[in-house]
Amino acid sequence: MSSGMQTKGLAAQLRAGLFHAKEGVTSAELQATAAPECSRSQITRALNAMRGTGLVSRTPDAGGTRWRLTPATRIKVAKTMTSAAENSARRTTPTVIPSHTVPAHAVVALSPAQKKANESARISQEIAEFEANGGCIEVLGNTPIRRAADYRQSMSGIAQV
């Protein structure tokens, strides 16, 4: 078993059901309360596996076999449930700060689209300033590239321009 206790799955459901039943429960009662979607044989197999690892104990009773958490497991489950409740209580929605209240020296994370838009605006501004100061922009690379004429094209006059 790992150092942490799983919080999902059949074993976790059974542990929670056994934790709330202090005097123990039968597998039928556990099926009805903790894992109604599972068959009785699945629950019994899971309980027997948990018994093999020392998580639960069983005692024969007139009404059937009663399953209980071992004291060590009960303490672990209590800690797990407490820490899960504390974590969910701590987990709140992040506070949104309006942009006009962010100080000028604060670093603000930008999305890639925002970065691209800022860069595009900066380049447009530089081009406008350059042209306003009398600069001339020459666009290179728009001339279509002609392939070298092969023998037939040169003989038929297609290559002459």
CSV table of N, CA and C in Angstrom, one decimal:
chain,number,residue,atom,x,y,z
A,1,MET,N,0.8,-1.2,0.0
A,1,MET,CA,0.0,0.0,0.0
A,1,MET,C,0.9,1.2,0.0
A,2,SER,N,0.5,2.3,-0.7
A,2,SER,CA,1.3,3.5,-0.8
A,2,SER,C,1.1,4.3,0.5
A,3,SER,N,1.9,5.3,0.7
A,3,SER,CA,1.9,6.1,1.9
A,3,SER,C,0.6,6.9,2.0
A,4,GLY,N,0.0,7.3,0.9
A,4,GLY,CA,-1.2,8.0,0.9
A,4,GLY,C,-2.4,7.1,0.7
A,5,MET,N,-3.5,7.5,1.2
A,5,MET,CA,-4.7,6.6,1.1
A,5,MET,C,-5.5,7.1,-0.1
A,6,GLN,N,-6.0,6.2,-1.0
A,6,GLN,CA,-6.7,6.6,-2.1
A,6,GLN,C,-8.1,7.1,-1.7
A,7,THR,N,-8.6,8.1,-2.5
A,7,THR,CA,-9.9,8.7,-2.1
A,7,THR,C,-10.9,8.4,-3.1
A,8,LYS,N,-10.6,7.5,-4.1
A,8,LYS,CA,-11.6,7.1,-5.2
A,8,LYS,C,-11.6,5.6,-5.3
A,9,GLY,N,-12.6,5.1,-5.9
A,9,GLY,CA,-12.7,3.7,-6.1
A,9,GLY,C,-13.5,2.9,-5.1
A,10,LEU,N,-13.6,1.6,-5.3
A,10,LEU,CA,-14.4,0.8,-4.5
A,10,LEU,C,-13.9,0.7,-3.1
A,11,ALA,N,-12.6,0.5,-2.9
A,11,ALA,CA,-12.0,0.4,-1.6
A,11,ALA,C,-12.2,1.7,-0.8
A,12,ALA,N,-12.1,2.8,-1.4
A,12,ALA,CA,-12.4,4.1,-0.7
A,12,ALA,C,-13.8,4.2,-0.3
A,13,GLN,N,-14.7,3.7,-1.2
A,13,GLN,CA,-16.2,3.8,-0.8
A,13,GLN,C,-16.4,2.8,0.4
A,14,LEU,N,-15.8,1.7,0.3
A,14,LEU,CA,-16.0,0.7,1.4
A,14,LEU,C,-15.4,1.2,2.7
A,15,ARG,N,-14.2,1.8,2.7
A,15,ARG,CA,-13.6,2.4,3.9
A,15,ARG,C,-14.5,3.5,4.5
A,16,ALA,N,-15.1,4.3,3.6
A,16,ALA,CA,-16.0,5.4,4.1
A,16,ALA,C,-17.2,4.8,4.7
A,17,GLY,N,-17.8,3.8,4.1
A,17,GLY,CA,-19.0,3.1,4.7
A,17,GLY,C,-18.7,2.4,6.0
A,18,LEU,N,-17.5,1.8,6.1
A,18,LEU,CA,-17.1,1.2,7.4
A,18,LEU,C,-16.8,2.2,8.4
A,19,PHE,N,-16.2,3.3,8.0
A,19,PHE,CA,-15.9,4.4,9.0
A,19,PHE,C,-17.1,4.9,9.7
A,20,HIS,N,-18.2,5.1,8.9
A,20,HIS,CA,-19.4,5.7,9.5
A,20,HIS,C,-20.2,4.6,10.3
A,21,ALA,N,-19.9,3.4,10.1
A,21,ALA,CA,-20.6,2.3,10.9
A,21,ALA,C,-19.6,1.8,12.0
A,22,LYS,N,-19.8,2.4,13.2
A,22,LYS,CA,-18.9,2.1,14.3
A,22,LYS,C,-18.9,0.6,14.7
A,23,GLU,N,-20.1,0.0,14.8
A,23,GLU,CA,-20.2,-1.4,15.2
A,23,GLU,C,-20.0,-2.4,14.1
A,24,GLY,N,-19.7,-1.9,12.9
A,24,GLY,CA,-19.5,-2.8,11.8
A,24,GLY,C,-20.7,-3.1,11.0
A,25,VAL,N,-20.6,-3.6,9.9
A,25,VAL,CA,-21.7,-3.8,9.0
A,25,VAL,C,-21.5,-5.1,8.2
A,26,THR,N,-22.6,-5.7,7.7
A,26,THR,CA,-22.5,-6.8,6.9
A,26,THR,C,-22.3,-6.4,5.5
A,27,SER,N,-21.9,-7.3,4.6
A,27,SER,CA,-21.6,-6.9,3.2
A,27,SER,C,-22.9,-6.4,2.5
A,28,ALA,N,-24.0,-7.0,2.9
A,28,ALA,CA,-25.3,-6.5,2.3
A,28,ALA,C,-25.6,-5.1,2.7
A,29,GLU,N,-25.4,-4.8,4.0
A,29,GLU,CA,-25.6,-3.4,4.4
A,29,GLU,C,-24.6,-2.4,3.7
A,30,LEU,N,-23.4,-2.9,3.6
A,30,LEU,CA,-22.4,-2.1,3.0
A,30,LEU,C,-22.7,-1.9,1.5
A,31,GLN,N,-23.2,-2.9,0.8
A,31,GLN,CA,-23.6,-2.7,-0.6
A,31,GLN,C,-24.7,-1.7,-0.7
A,32,ALA,N,-25.7,-1.7,0.2
A,32,ALA,CA,-26.8,-0.8,0.1
A,32,ALA,C,-26.4,0.6,0.4
A,33,THR,N,-25.4,0.8,1.3
A,33,THR,CA,-25.1,2.2,1.7
A,33,THR,C,-23.9,2.8,1.0
A,34,ALA,N,-22.8,2.0,0.8
A,34,ALA,CA,-21.6,2.5,0.3
A,34,ALA,C,-21.4,2.3,-1.2
A,35,ALA,N,-21.8,1.2,-1.7
A,35,ALA,CA,-21.5,0.9,-3.1
A,35,ALA,C,-22.7,0.2,-3.8
A,36,PRO,N,-23.8,0.9,-4.0
A,36,PRO,CA,-25.0,0.2,-4.6
A,36,PRO,C,-24.8,-0.3,-6.0
A,37,GLU,N,-23.8,0.3,-6.7
A,37,GLU,CA,-23.5,-0.1,-8.1
A,37,GLU,C,-22.8,-1.4,-8.3
A,38,CYS,N,-22.2,-1.9,-7.1
A,38,CYS,CA,-21.4,-3.1,-7.2
A,38,CYS,C,-22.2,-4.3,-6.7
A,39,SER,N,-21.8,-5.5,-7.2
A,39,SER,CA,-22.5,-6.7,-6.8
A,39,SER,C,-21.9,-7.1,-5.4
A,40,ARG,N,-22.7,-8.0,-4.7
A,40,ARG,CA,-22.3,-8.5,-3.4
A,40,ARG,C,-20.9,-9.2,-3.5
A,41,SER,N,-20.7,-10.0,-4.5
A,41,SER,CA,-19.4,-10.7,-4.6
A,41,SER,C,-18.3,-9.8,-4.8
A,42,GLN,N,-18.5,-8.7,-5.6
A,42,GLN,CA,-17.4,-7.7,-5.7
A,42,GLN,C,-17.0,-7.1,-4.4
A,43,ILE,N,-18.0,-6.8,-3.6
A,43,ILE,CA,-17.8,-6.2,-2.3
A,43,ILE,C,-17.1,-7.1,-1.4
A,44,THR,N,-17.5,-8.4,-1.4
A,44,THR,CA,-16.9,-9.4,-0.5
A,44,THR,C,-15.5,-9.6,-0.9
A,45,ARG,N,-15.2,-9.7,-2.2
A,45,ARG,CA,-13.8,-9.9,-2.7
A,45,ARG,C,-12.9,-8.7,-2.2
A,46,ALA,N,-13.5,-7.5,-2.4
A,46,ALA,CA,-12.7,-6.3,-2.0
A,46,ALA,C,-12.5,-6.3,-0.5
A,47,LEU,N,-13.5,-6.7,0.3
A,47,LEU,CA,-13.3,-6.7,1.8
A,47,LEU,C,-12.3,-7.8,2.2
A,48,ASN,N,-12.3,-9.0,1.5
A,48,ASN,CA,-11.4,-10.0,1.8
A,48,ASN,C,-9.9,-9.6,1.5
A,49,ALA,N,-9.8,-8.8,0.4
A,49,ALA,CA,-8.5,-8.3,0.0
A,49,ALA,C,-8.0,-7.3,1.0
A,50,MET,N,-8.9,-6.4,1.5
A,50,MET,CA,-8.6,-5.5,2.5
A,50,MET,C,-8.3,-6.2,3.8
A,51,ARG,N,-8.9,-7.3,4.1
A,51,ARG,CA,-8.6,-8.1,5.3
A,51,ARG,C,-7.2,-8.7,5.2
A,52,GLY,N,-6.9,-9.1,4.0
A,52,GLY,CA,-5.5,-9.7,3.8
A,52,GLY,C,-4.4,-8.7,4.0
A,53,THR,N,-4.7,-7.4,3.8
A,53,THR,CA,-3.7,-6.4,4.0
A,53,THR,C,-3.8,-5.7,5.4
A,54,GLY,N,-4.7,-6.2,6.2
A,54,GLY,CA,-4.8,-5.7,7.6
A,54,GLY,C,-5.6,-4.4,7.7
A,55,LEU,N,-6.4,-4.0,6.7
A,55,LEU,CA,-7.2,-2.8,6.8
A,55,LEU,C,-8.5,-3.0,7.5
A,56,VAL,N,-9.1,-4.2,7.4
A,56,VAL,CA,-10.4,-4.5,8.0
A,56,VAL,C,-10.3,-5.8,8.8
A,57,SER,N,-11.3,-6.0,9.7
A,57,SER,CA,-11.4,-7.3,10.4
A,57,SER,C,-12.8,-7.7,10.3
A,58,ARG,N,-13.0,-9.0,10.4
A,58,ARG,CA,-14.4,-9.6,10.3
A,58,ARG,C,-14.7,-10.4,11.6
A,59,THR,N,-15.9,-10.4,12.0
A,59,THR,CA,-16.3,-11.2,13.1
A,59,THR,C,-17.7,-11.8,12.7
A,60,PRO,N,-17.8,-13.1,13.1
A,60,PRO,CA,-19.0,-13.8,12.8
A,60,PRO,C,-20.1,-13.3,13.7
A,61,ASP,N,-21.3,-13.2,13.2
A,61,ASP,CA,-22.5,-12.7,13.9
A,61,ASP,C,-23.7,-13.5,13.5
A,62,ALA,N,-24.7,-13.4,14.3
A,62,ALA,CA,-26.0,-14.2,14.0
A,62,ALA,C,-26.6,-13.7,12.7
A,63,GLY,N,-26.4,-12.4,12.4
A,63,GLY,CA,-27.0,-11.9,11.1
A,63,GLY,C,-26.0,-12.0,10.0
A,64,GLY,N,-24.9,-12.6,10.1
A,64,GLY,CA,-23.9,-12.7,9.1
A,64,GLY,C,-22.5,-12.2,9.5
A,65,THR,N,-21.6,-12.1,8.6
A,65,THR,CA,-20.3,-11.6,9.0
A,65,THR,C,-20.3,-10.1,9.1
A,66,ARG,N,-19.8,-9.6,10.2
A,66,ARG,CA,-19.7,-8.1,10.3
A,66,ARG,C,-18.3,-7.7,10.1
A,67,TRP,N,-18.2,-6.6,9.3
A,67,TRP,CA,-16.9,-6.1,8.9
A,67,TRP,C,-16.6,-4.8,9.6
A,68,ARG,N,-15.4,-4.6,10.1
A,68,ARG,CA,-15.0,-3.4,10.8
A,68,ARG,C,-13.7,-2.9,10.3
A,69,LEU,N,-13.4,-1.6,10.4
A,69,LEU,CA,-12.1,-1.1,10.1
A,69,LEU,C,-11.2,-1.4,11.3
A,70,THR,N,-9.9,-1.7,11.1
A,70,THR,CA,-9.0,-1.9,12.2
A,70,THR,C,-8.7,-0.5,12.8
A,71,PRO,N,-8.3,-0.5,14.1
A,71,PRO,CA,-8.1,0.8,14.7
A,71,PRO,C,-7.1,1.7,14.0
A,72,ALA,N,-6.0,1.1,13.4
A,72,ALA,CA,-5.0,1.9,12.7
A,72,ALA,C,-5.6,2.4,11.4
A,73,THR,N,-6.5,1.6,10.7
A,73,THR,CA,-7.1,2.1,9.5
A,73,THR,C,-8.1,3.2,9.8
A,74,ARG,N,-8.8,3.0,10.9
A,74,ARG,CA,-9.8,4.1,11.3
A,74,ARG,C,-9.1,5.4,11.6
A,75,ILE,N,-7.9,5.4,12.2
A,75,ILE,CA,-7.2,6.6,12.4
A,75,ILE,C,-6.8,7.2,11.1
A,76,LYS,N,-6.3,6.4,10.1
A,76,LYS,CA,-5.8,6.9,8.8
A,76,LYS,C,-7.0,7.5,8.1
A,77,VAL,N,-8.1,6.8,8.1
A,77,VAL,CA,-9.3,7.3,7.4
A,77,VAL,C,-9.8,8.6,8.0
A,78,ALA,N,-9.8,8.7,9.3
A,78,ALA,CA,-10.2,10.0,9.9
A,78,ALA,C,-9.2,11.1,9.5
A,79,LYS,N,-7.9,10.8,9.5
A,79,LYS,CA,-7.0,11.9,9.0
A,79,LYS,C,-7.2,12.3,7.6
A,80,THR,N,-7.5,11.3,6.7
A,80,THR,CA,-7.7,11.5,5.3
A,80,THR,C,-8.9,12.3,5.1
A,81,MET,N,-10.0,12.0,5.8
A,81,MET,CA,-11.3,12.7,5.7
A,81,MET,C,-11.1,14.2,6.2
A,82,THR,N,-10.4,14.3,7.3
A,82,THR,CA,-10.2,15.7,7.9
A,82,THR,C,-9.3,16.5,6.9
A,83,SER,N,-8.2,15.9,6.4
A,83,SER,CA,-7.4,16.7,5.5
A,83,SER,C,-8.1,17.0,4.2
A,84,ALA,N,-9.0,16.1,3.7
A,84,ALA,CA,-9.7,16.4,2.5
A,84,ALA,C,-10.7,17.5,2.7
A,85,ALA,N,-11.3,17.6,3.9
A,85,ALA,CA,-12.3,18.6,4.2
A,85,ALA,C,-11.5,20.0,4.4
A,86,GLU,N,-10.4,19.9,5.0
A,86,GLU,CA,-9.6,21.2,5.1
A,86,GLU,C,-9.1,21.7,3.8
A,87,ASN,N,-8.7,20.8,2.9
A,87,ASN,CA,-8.3,21.2,1.6
A,87,ASN,C,-9.4,21.8,0.8
A,88,SER,N,-10.6,21.2,0.9
A,88,SER,CA,-11.7,21.7,0.1
A,88,SER,C,-12.1,23.1,0.7
A,89,ALA,N,-12.0,23.2,2.0
A,89,ALA,CA,-12.3,24.5,2.6
A,89,ALA,C,-11.3,25.6,2.2
A,90,ARG,N,-10.1,25.2,2.1
A,90,ARG,CA,-9.0,26.1,1.7
A,90,ARG,C,-9.1,26.5,0.2
A,91,ARG,N,-9.6,25.6,-0.6
A,91,ARG,CA,-9.7,25.8,-2.0
A,91,ARG,C,-10.8,26.8,-2.3
A,92,THR,N,-10.5,28.0,-2.6
A,92,THR,CA,-11.5,29.0,-3.0
A,92,THR,C,-11.2,29.5,-4.4
A,93,THR,N,-12.1,30.2,-4.9
A,93,THR,CA,-11.9,30.8,-6.2
A,93,THR,C,-10.9,32.0,-6.1
A,94,PRO,N,-9.9,32.1,-7.0
A,94,PRO,CA,-8.9,33.1,-6.9
A,94,PRO,C,-9.6,34.5,-7.0
A,95,THR,N,-9.0,35.5,-6.3
A,95,THR,CA,-9.6,36.8,-6.3
A,95,THR,C,-9.1,37.5,-7.6
A,96,VAL,N,-10.1,38.1,-8.3
A,96,VAL,CA,-9.8,38.8,-9.6
A,96,VAL,C,-9.5,40.2,-9.2
A,97,ILE,N,-8.4,40.7,-9.6
A,97,ILE,CA,-8.0,42.1,-9.4
A,97,ILE,C,-8.2,42.9,-10.7
A,98,PRO,N,-9.0,43.9,-10.7
A,98,PRO,CA,-9.2,44.7,-11.9
A,98,PRO,C,-7.9,45.3,-12.4
A,99,SER,N,-7.7,45.4,-13.7
A,99,SER,CA,-6.4,45.8,-14.3
A,99,SER,C,-6.1,47.2,-13.9
A,100,HIS,N,-7.1,48.1,-13.6
A,100,HIS,CA,-6.7,49.5,-13.3
A,100,HIS,C,-6.1,49.6,-11.9
A,101,THR,N,-6.2,48.6,-11.1
A,101,THR,CA,-5.7,48.7,-9.7
A,101,THR,C,-4.3,48.0,-9.6
A,102,VAL,N,-3.8,47.4,-10.7
A,102,VAL,CA,-2.5,46.8,-10.7
A,102,VAL,C,-1.4,47.8,-10.8
A,103,PRO,N,-0.5,47.8,-9.9
A,103,PRO,CA,0.6,48.9,-9.9
A,103,PRO,C,1.4,48.8,-11.2
A,104,ALA,N,2.0,49.9,-11.6
A,104,ALA,CA,2.7,49.9,-12.9
A,104,ALA,C,3.9,49.0,-12.9
A,105,HIS,N,4.5,48.8,-11.7
A,105,HIS,CA,5.7,48.0,-11.6
A,105,HIS,C,5.4,46.5,-11.5
A,106,ALA,N,4.1,46.1,-11.4
A,106,ALA,CA,3.8,44.7,-11.3
A,106,ALA,C,3.9,44.0,-12.6
A,107,VAL,N,4.3,42.7,-12.6
A,107,VAL,CA,4.5,41.9,-13.8
A,107,VAL,C,3.2,41.2,-14.0
A,108,VAL,N,2.6,41.4,-15.2
A,108,VAL,CA,1.3,40.8,-15.6
A,108,VAL,C,1.6,39.7,-16.6
A,109,ALA,N,1.1,38.5,-16.4
A,109,ALA,CA,1.2,37.4,-17.3
A,109,ALA,C,0.3,37.6,-18.5
A,110,LEU,N,0.9,37.5,-19.7
A,110,LEU,CA,0.1,37.7,-20.9
A,110,LEU,C,-0.1,36.4,-21.7
A,111,SER,N,-1.2,36.2,-22.3
A,111,SER,CA,-1.4,35.0,-23.1
A,111,SER,C,-0.6,35.2,-24.4
A,112,PRO,N,-0.3,34.1,-25.1
A,112,PRO,CA,0.4,34.2,-26.4
A,112,PRO,C,-0.3,35.1,-27.4
A,113,ALA,N,-1.6,35.1,-27.4
A,113,ALA,CA,-2.3,36.0,-28.4
A,113,ALA,C,-2.1,37.4,-28.0
A,114,GLN,N,-2.1,37.7,-26.7
A,114,GLN,CA,-1.9,39.1,-26.3
A,114,GLN,C,-0.5,39.6,-26.6
A,115,LYS,N,0.5,38.7,-26.4
A,115,LYS,CA,1.9,39.0,-26.7
A,115,LYS,C,2.0,39.3,-28.2
A,116,LYS,N,1.4,38.4,-29.1
A,116,LYS,CA,1.5,38.6,-30.5
A,116,LYS,C,0.8,40.0,-30.9
A,117,ALA,N,-0.3,40.3,-30.3
A,117,ALA,CA,-1.0,41.5,-30.6
A,117,ALA,C,-0.1,42.7,-30.2
A,118,ASN,N,0.5,42.7,-29.0
A,118,ASN,CA,1.4,43.7,-28.6
A,118,ASN,C,2.6,43.9,-29.5
A,119,GLU,N,3.2,42.8,-29.9
A,119,GLU,CA,4.3,42.9,-30.8
A,119,GLU,C,3.9,43.4,-32.2
A,120,SER,N,2.7,43.1,-32.7
A,120,SER,CA,2.2,43.6,-33.9
A,120,SER,C,2.0,45.1,-33.9
A,121,ALA,N,1.4,45.5,-32.7
A,121,ALA,CA,1.1,46.9,-32.6
A,121,ALA,C,2.4,47.7,-32.5
A,122,ARG,N,3.4,47.2,-31.8
A,122,ARG,CA,4.7,47.8,-31.7
A,122,ARG,C,5.4,48.0,-33.0
A,123,ILE,N,5.4,46.9,-33.8
A,123,ILE,CA,6.0,47.0,-35.2
A,123,ILE,C,5.2,48.0,-36.1
A,124,SER,N,3.9,48.0,-36.0
A,124,SER,CA,3.1,48.9,-36.8
A,124,SER,C,3.5,50.4,-36.4
A,125,GLN,N,3.7,50.6,-35.1
A,125,GLN,CA,4.0,51.9,-34.7
A,125,GLN,C,5.4,52.3,-35.2
A,126,GLU,N,6.4,51.4,-35.1
A,126,GLU,CA,7.7,51.7,-35.6
A,126,GLU,C,7.7,52.0,-37.1
A,127,ILE,N,6.9,51.2,-37.9
A,127,ILE,CA,6.8,51.5,-39.3
A,127,ILE,C,6.2,52.9,-39.6
A,128,ALA,N,5.1,53.2,-38.9
A,128,ALA,CA,4.5,54.5,-39.0
A,128,ALA,C,5.5,55.7,-38.7
A,129,GLU,N,6.3,55.5,-37.6
A,129,GLU,CA,7.2,56.5,-37.3
A,129,GLU,C,8.3,56.6,-38.4
A,130,PHE,N,8.8,55.5,-38.9
A,130,PHE,CA,9.8,55.5,-39.9
A,130,PHE,C,9.3,56.2,-41.2
A,131,GLU,N,8.1,55.9,-41.6
A,131,GLU,CA,7.5,56.5,-42.8
A,131,GLU,C,7.3,58.0,-42.6
A,132,ALA,N,6.9,58.4,-41.3
A,132,ALA,CA,6.6,59.8,-41.0
A,132,ALA,C,7.9,60.6,-41.1
A,133,ASN,N,9.0,60.0,-40.8
A,133,ASN,CA,10.3,60.6,-40.8
A,133,ASN,C,11.0,60.6,-42.2
A,134,GLY,N,10.2,60.2,-43.2
A,134,GLY,CA,10.7,60.2,-44.6
A,134,GLY,C,11.3,58.9,-45.1
A,135,GLY,N,11.1,57.9,-44.3
A,135,GLY,CA,11.7,56.6,-44.7
A,135,GLY,C,10.8,55.9,-45.8
A,136,CYS,N,11.5,55.1,-46.6
A,136,CYS,CA,10.8,54.4,-47.6
A,136,CYS,C,11.0,52.9,-47.4
A,137,ILE,N,9.9,52.2,-47.4
A,137,ILE,CA,10.0,50.7,-47.2
A,137,ILE,C,9.9,50.0,-48.6
A,138,GLU,N,10.8,49.2,-48.8
A,138,GLU,CA,10.9,48.4,-50.1
A,138,GLU,C,10.5,47.0,-49.7
A,139,VAL,N,9.6,46.4,-50.4
A,139,VAL,CA,9.2,45.0,-50.1
A,139,VAL,C,9.9,44.2,-51.1
A,140,LEU,N,10.6,43.2,-50.5
A,140,LEU,CA,11.4,42.3,-51.3
A,140,LEU,C,10.8,40.9,-51.3
A,141,GLY,N,11.1,40.2,-52.3
A,141,GLY,CA,10.6,38.8,-52.4
A,141,GLY,C,9.3,38.5,-53.0
A,142,ASN,N,8.7,39.5,-53.6
A,142,ASN,CA,7.3,39.3,-54.2
A,142,ASN,C,7.4,39.0,-55.7
A,143,THR,N,8.6,39.0,-56.3
A,143,THR,CA,8.8,38.7,-57.7
A,143,THR,C,8.7,37.2,-57.8
A,144,PRO,N,7.8,36.8,-58.8
A,144,PRO,CA,7.7,35.3,-59.0
A,144,PRO,C,9.0,34.8,-59.5
A,145,ILE,N,9.4,33.6,-59.1
A,145,ILE,CA,10.7,33.0,-59.5
A,145,ILE,C,10.4,32.2,-60.8
A,146,ARG,N,11.2,32.5,-61.9
A,146,ARG,CA,11.0,31.8,-63.1
A,146,ARG,C,12.0,30.6,-63.1
A,147,ARG,N,11.5,29.5,-63.5
A,147,ARG,CA,12.4,28.3,-63.7
A,147,ARG,C,13.3,28.6,-64.9
A,148,ALA,N,14.4,28.0,-64.9
A,148,ALA,CA,15.3,28.0,-66.1
A,148,ALA,C,14.6,27.3,-67.2
A,149,ALA,N,14.6,27.9,-68.4
A,149,ALA,CA,13.9,27.3,-69.5
A,149,ALA,C,14.6,26.0,-70.0
A,150,ASP,N,13.8,25.0,-70.2
A,150,ASP,CA,14.4,23.8,-70.7
A,150,ASP,C,14.5,23.9,-72.3
A,151,TYR,N,15.0,22.9,-72.9
A,151,TYR,CA,15.3,22.9,-74.4
A,151,TYR,C,14.0,23.2,-75.2
A,152,ARG,N,12.9,22.6,-74.9
A,152,ARG,CA,11.7,22.8,-75.7
A,152,ARG,C,11.2,24.2,-75.6
A,153,GLN,N,11.2,24.8,-74.3
A,153,GLN,CA,10.7,26.1,-74.1
A,153,GLN,C,11.6,27.1,-74.8
A,154,SER,N,12.9,26.9,-74.8
A,154,SER,CA,13.8,27.9,-75.4
A,154,SER,C,13.6,27.8,-76.9
A,155,MET,N,13.3,26.6,-77.5
A,155,MET,CA,13.2,26.5,-79.0
A,155,MET,C,11.8,27.0,-79.4
A,156,SER,N,10.8,27.0,-78.6
A,156,SER,CA,9.5,27.4,-79.0
A,156,SER,C,9.3,28.9,-78.8
A,157,GLY,N,10.2,29.5,-78.0
A,157,GLY,CA,10.0,30.9,-77.8
A,157,GLY,C,9.3,31.3,-76.6
A,158,ILE,N,8.9,30.3,-75.8
A,158,ILE,CA,8.1,30.6,-74.6
A,158,ILE,C,9.0,31.3,-73.5
A,159,ALA,N,10.3,30.9,-73.6
A,159,ALA,CA,11.2,31.5,-72.6
A,159,ALA,C,11.5,32.9,-72.8
A,160,GLN,N,11.2,33.4,-74.0
A,160,GLN,CA,11.6,34.8,-74.4
A,160,GLN,C,10.6,35.7,-73.7
A,161,VAL,N,11.1,36.7,-73.1
A,161,VAL,CA,10.2,37.7,-72.5
A,161,VAL,C,10.8,39.0,-72.7
